[in-house]
JSON list of C-alpha atoms in Angstrom, two decimals:
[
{"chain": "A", "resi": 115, "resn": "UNK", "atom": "CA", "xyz": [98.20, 38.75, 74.06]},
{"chain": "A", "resi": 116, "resn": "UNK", "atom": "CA", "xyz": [95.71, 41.08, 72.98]},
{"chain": "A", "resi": 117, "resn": "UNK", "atom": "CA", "xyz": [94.23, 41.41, 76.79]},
{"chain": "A", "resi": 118, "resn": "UNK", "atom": "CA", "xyz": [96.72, 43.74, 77.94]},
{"chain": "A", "resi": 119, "resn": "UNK", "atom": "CA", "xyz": [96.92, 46.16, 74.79]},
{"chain": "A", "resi": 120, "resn": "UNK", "atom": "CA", "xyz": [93.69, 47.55, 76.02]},
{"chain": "A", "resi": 121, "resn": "UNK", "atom": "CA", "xyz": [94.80, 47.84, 79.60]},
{"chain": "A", "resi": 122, "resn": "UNK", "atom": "CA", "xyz": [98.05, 49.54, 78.21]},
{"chain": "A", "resi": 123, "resn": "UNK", "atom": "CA", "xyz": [95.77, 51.90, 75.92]},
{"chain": "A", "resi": 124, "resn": "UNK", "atom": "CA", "xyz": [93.37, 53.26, 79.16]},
{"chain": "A", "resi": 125, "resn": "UNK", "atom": "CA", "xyz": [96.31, 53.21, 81.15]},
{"chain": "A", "resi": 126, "resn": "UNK", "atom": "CA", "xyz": [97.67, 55.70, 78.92]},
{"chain": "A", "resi": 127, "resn": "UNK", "atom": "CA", "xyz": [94.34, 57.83, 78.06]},
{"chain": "A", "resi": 128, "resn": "UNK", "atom": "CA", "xyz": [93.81, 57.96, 81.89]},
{"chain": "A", "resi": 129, "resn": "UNK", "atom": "CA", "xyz": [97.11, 59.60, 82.44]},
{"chain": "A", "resi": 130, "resn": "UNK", "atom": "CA", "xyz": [96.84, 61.63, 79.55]},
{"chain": "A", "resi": 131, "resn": "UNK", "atom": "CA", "xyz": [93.92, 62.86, 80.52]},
{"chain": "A", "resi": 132, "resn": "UNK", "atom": "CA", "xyz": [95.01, 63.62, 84.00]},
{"chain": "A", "resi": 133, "resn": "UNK", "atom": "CA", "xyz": [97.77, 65.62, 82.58]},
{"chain": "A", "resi": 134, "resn": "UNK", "atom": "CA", "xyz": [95.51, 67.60, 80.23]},
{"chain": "A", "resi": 135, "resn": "UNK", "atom": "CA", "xyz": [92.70, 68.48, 82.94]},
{"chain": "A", "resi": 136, "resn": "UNK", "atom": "CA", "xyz": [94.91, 70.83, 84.66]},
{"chain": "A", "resi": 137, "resn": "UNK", "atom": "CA", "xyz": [96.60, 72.48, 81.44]},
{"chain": "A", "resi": 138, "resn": "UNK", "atom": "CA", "xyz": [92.81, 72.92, 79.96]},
{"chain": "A", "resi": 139, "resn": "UNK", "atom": "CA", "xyz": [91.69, 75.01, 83.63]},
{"chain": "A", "resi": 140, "resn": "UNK", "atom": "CA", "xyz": [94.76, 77.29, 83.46]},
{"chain": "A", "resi": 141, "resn": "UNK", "atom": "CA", "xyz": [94.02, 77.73, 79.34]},
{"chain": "A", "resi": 142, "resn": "UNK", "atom": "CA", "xyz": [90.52, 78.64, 80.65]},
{"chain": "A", "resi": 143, "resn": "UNK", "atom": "CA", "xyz": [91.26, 80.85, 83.19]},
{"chain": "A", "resi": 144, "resn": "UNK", "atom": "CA", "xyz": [93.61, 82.79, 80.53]},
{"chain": "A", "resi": 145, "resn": "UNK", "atom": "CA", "xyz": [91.72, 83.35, 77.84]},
{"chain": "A", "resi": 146, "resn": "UNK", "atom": "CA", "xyz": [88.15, 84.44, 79.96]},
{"chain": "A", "resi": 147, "resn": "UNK", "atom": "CA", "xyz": [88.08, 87.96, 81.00]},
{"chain": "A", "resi": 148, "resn": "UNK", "atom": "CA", "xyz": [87.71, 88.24, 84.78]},
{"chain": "A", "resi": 149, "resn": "UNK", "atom": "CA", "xyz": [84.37, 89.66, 86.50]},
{"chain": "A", "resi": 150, "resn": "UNK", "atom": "CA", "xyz": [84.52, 92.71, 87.64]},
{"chain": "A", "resi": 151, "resn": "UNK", "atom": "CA", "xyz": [82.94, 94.01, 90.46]},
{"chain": "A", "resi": 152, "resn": "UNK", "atom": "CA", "xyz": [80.24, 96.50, 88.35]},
{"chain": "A", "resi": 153, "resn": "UNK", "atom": "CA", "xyz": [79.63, 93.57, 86.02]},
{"chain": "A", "resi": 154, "resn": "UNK", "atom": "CA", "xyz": [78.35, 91.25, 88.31]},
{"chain": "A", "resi": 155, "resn": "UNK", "atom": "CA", "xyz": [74.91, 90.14, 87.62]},
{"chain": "A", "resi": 156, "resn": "UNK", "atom": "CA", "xyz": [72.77, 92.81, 87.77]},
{"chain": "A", "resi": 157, "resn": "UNK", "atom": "CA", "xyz": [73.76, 94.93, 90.93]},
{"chain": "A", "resi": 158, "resn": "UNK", "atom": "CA", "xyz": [74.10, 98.41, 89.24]},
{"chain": "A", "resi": 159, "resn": "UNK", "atom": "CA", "xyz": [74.03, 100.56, 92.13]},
{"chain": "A", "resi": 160, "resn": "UNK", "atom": "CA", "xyz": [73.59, 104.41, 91.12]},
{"chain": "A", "resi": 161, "resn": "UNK", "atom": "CA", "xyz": [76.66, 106.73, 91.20]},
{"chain": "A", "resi": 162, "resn": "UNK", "atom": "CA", "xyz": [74.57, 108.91, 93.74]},
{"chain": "A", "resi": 163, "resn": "UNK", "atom": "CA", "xyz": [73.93, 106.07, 96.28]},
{"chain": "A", "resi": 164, "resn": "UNK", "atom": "CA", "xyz": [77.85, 104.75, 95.91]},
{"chain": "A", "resi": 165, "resn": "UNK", "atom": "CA", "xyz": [80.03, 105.66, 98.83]},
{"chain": "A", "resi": 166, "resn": "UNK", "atom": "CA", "xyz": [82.99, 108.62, 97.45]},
{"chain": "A", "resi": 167, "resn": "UNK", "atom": "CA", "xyz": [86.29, 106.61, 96.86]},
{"chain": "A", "resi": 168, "resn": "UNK", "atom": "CA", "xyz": [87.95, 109.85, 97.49]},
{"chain": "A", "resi": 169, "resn": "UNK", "atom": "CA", "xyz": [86.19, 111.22, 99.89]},
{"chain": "A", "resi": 170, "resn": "UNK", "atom": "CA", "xyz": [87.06, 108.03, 102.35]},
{"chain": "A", "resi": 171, "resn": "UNK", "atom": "CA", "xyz": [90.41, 108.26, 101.02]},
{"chain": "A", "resi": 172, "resn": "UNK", "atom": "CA", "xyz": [90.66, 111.79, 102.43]},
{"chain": "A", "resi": 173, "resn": "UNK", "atom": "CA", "xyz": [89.16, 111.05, 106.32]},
{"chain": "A", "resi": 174, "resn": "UNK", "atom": "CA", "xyz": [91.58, 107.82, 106.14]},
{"chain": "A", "resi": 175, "resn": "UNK", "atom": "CA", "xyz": [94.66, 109.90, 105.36]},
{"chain": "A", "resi": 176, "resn": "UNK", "atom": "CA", "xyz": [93.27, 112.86, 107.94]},
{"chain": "A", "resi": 177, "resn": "UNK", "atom": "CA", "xyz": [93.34, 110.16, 110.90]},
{"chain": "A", "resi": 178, "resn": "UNK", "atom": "CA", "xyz": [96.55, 109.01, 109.67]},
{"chain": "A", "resi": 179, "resn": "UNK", "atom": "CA", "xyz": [97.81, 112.17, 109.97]},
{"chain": "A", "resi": 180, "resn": "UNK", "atom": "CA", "xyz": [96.65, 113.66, 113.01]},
{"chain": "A", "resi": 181, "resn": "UNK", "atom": "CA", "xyz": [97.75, 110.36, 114.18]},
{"chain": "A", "resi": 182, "resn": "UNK", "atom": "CA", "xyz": [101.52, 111.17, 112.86]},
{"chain": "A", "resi": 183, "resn": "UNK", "atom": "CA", "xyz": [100.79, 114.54, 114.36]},
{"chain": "A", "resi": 184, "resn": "UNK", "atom": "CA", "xyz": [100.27, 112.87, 118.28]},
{"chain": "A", "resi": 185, "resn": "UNK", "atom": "CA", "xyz": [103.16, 110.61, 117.34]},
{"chain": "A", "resi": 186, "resn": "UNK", "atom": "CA", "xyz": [104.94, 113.22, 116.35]},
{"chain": "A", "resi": 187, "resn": "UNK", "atom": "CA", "xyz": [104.37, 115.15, 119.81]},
{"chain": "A", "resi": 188, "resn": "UNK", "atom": "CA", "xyz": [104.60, 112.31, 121.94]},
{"chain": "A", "resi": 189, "resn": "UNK", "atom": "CA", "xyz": [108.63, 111.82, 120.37]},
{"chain": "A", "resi": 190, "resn": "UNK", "atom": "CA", "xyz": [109.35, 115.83, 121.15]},
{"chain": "A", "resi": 191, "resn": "UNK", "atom": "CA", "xyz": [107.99, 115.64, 124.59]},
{"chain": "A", "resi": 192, "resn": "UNK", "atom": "CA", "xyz": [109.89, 112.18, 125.41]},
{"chain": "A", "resi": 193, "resn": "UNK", "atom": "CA", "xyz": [112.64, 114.22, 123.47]},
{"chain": "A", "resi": 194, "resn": "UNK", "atom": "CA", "xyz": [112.59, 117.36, 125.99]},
{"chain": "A", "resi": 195, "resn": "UNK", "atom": "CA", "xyz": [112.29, 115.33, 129.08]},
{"chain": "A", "resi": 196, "resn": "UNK", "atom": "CA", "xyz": [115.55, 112.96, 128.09]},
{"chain": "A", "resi": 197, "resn": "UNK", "atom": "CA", "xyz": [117.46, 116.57, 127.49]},
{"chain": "A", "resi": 198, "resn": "UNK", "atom": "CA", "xyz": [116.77, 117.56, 130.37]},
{"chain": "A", "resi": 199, "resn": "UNK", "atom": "CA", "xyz": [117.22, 114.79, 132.82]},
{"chain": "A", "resi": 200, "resn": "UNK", "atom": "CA", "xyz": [120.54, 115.14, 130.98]},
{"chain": "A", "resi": 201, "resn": "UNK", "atom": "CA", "xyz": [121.02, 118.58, 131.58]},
{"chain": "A", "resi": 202, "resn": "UNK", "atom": "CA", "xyz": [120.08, 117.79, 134.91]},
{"chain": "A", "resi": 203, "resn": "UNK", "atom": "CA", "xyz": [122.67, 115.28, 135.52]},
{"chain": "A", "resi": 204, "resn": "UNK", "atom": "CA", "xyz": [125.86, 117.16, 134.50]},
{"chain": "A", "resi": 205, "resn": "UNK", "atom": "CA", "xyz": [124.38, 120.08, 136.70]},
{"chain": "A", "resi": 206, "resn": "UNK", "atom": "CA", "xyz": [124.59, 117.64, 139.37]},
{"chain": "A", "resi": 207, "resn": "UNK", "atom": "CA", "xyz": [127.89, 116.18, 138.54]},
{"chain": "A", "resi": 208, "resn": "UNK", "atom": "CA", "xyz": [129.48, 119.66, 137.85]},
{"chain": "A", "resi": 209, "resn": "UNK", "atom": "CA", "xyz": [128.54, 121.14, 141.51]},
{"chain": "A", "resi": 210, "resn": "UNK", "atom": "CA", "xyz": [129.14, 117.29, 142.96]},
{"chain": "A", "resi": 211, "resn": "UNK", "atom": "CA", "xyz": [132.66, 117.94, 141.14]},
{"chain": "A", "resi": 212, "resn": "UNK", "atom": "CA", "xyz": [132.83, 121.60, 142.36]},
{"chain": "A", "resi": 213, "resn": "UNK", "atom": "CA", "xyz": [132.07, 120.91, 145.96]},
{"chain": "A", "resi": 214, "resn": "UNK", "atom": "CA", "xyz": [134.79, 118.17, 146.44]},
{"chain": "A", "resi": 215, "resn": "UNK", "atom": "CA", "xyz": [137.58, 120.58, 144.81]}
]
């Protein structure tokens, strides 16, 4: 009888300690402080040689703009030509309409 006690006991510590593995990685991951990119080992790169957050921020929202701008164009001119294939059509219906009276 006192064979499977032990298998009963490791039974139980190996599920246990399934259970726990998993709870002690997300504890871990909580309490450390994540990396940052500037702390990372020893690549201090000198504010003169790093690229100008804002100044990339300012040609990306230039092309986006002059690329609203085209857009922007491209629906007036579509626009213009719909207005005036309108136009164009109740000319032609009017004098069709004209003509027959």
């Amino acid at each position: 009888r006192e064979a499977p006690t032990p298998k009963m006991l490791a039974a139980c510590l190996l599920r246990r300690a399934i259970l726990t593995a998993p709870f002690i990685f997300v504890v871990a991951l909580l309490v450390t402080e994540p990396v940052r990119a500037d702390q990372e080992a020893g690549t201090a790169i000198p504010a003169e040689s790093r690229p100008c957050v804002d100044c990339h921020a300012f040609e990306f929202m230039q092309r986006a703009l002059q690329d609203l701008k085209k857009t922007a164009y491209n629906l007036d001119t579509r626009t213009e030509t719909l207005l005036l294939q309108v136009e164009k059509r109740n000319l032609c219906d009017c004098v069709a309409a004209n003509l027959l009276n």
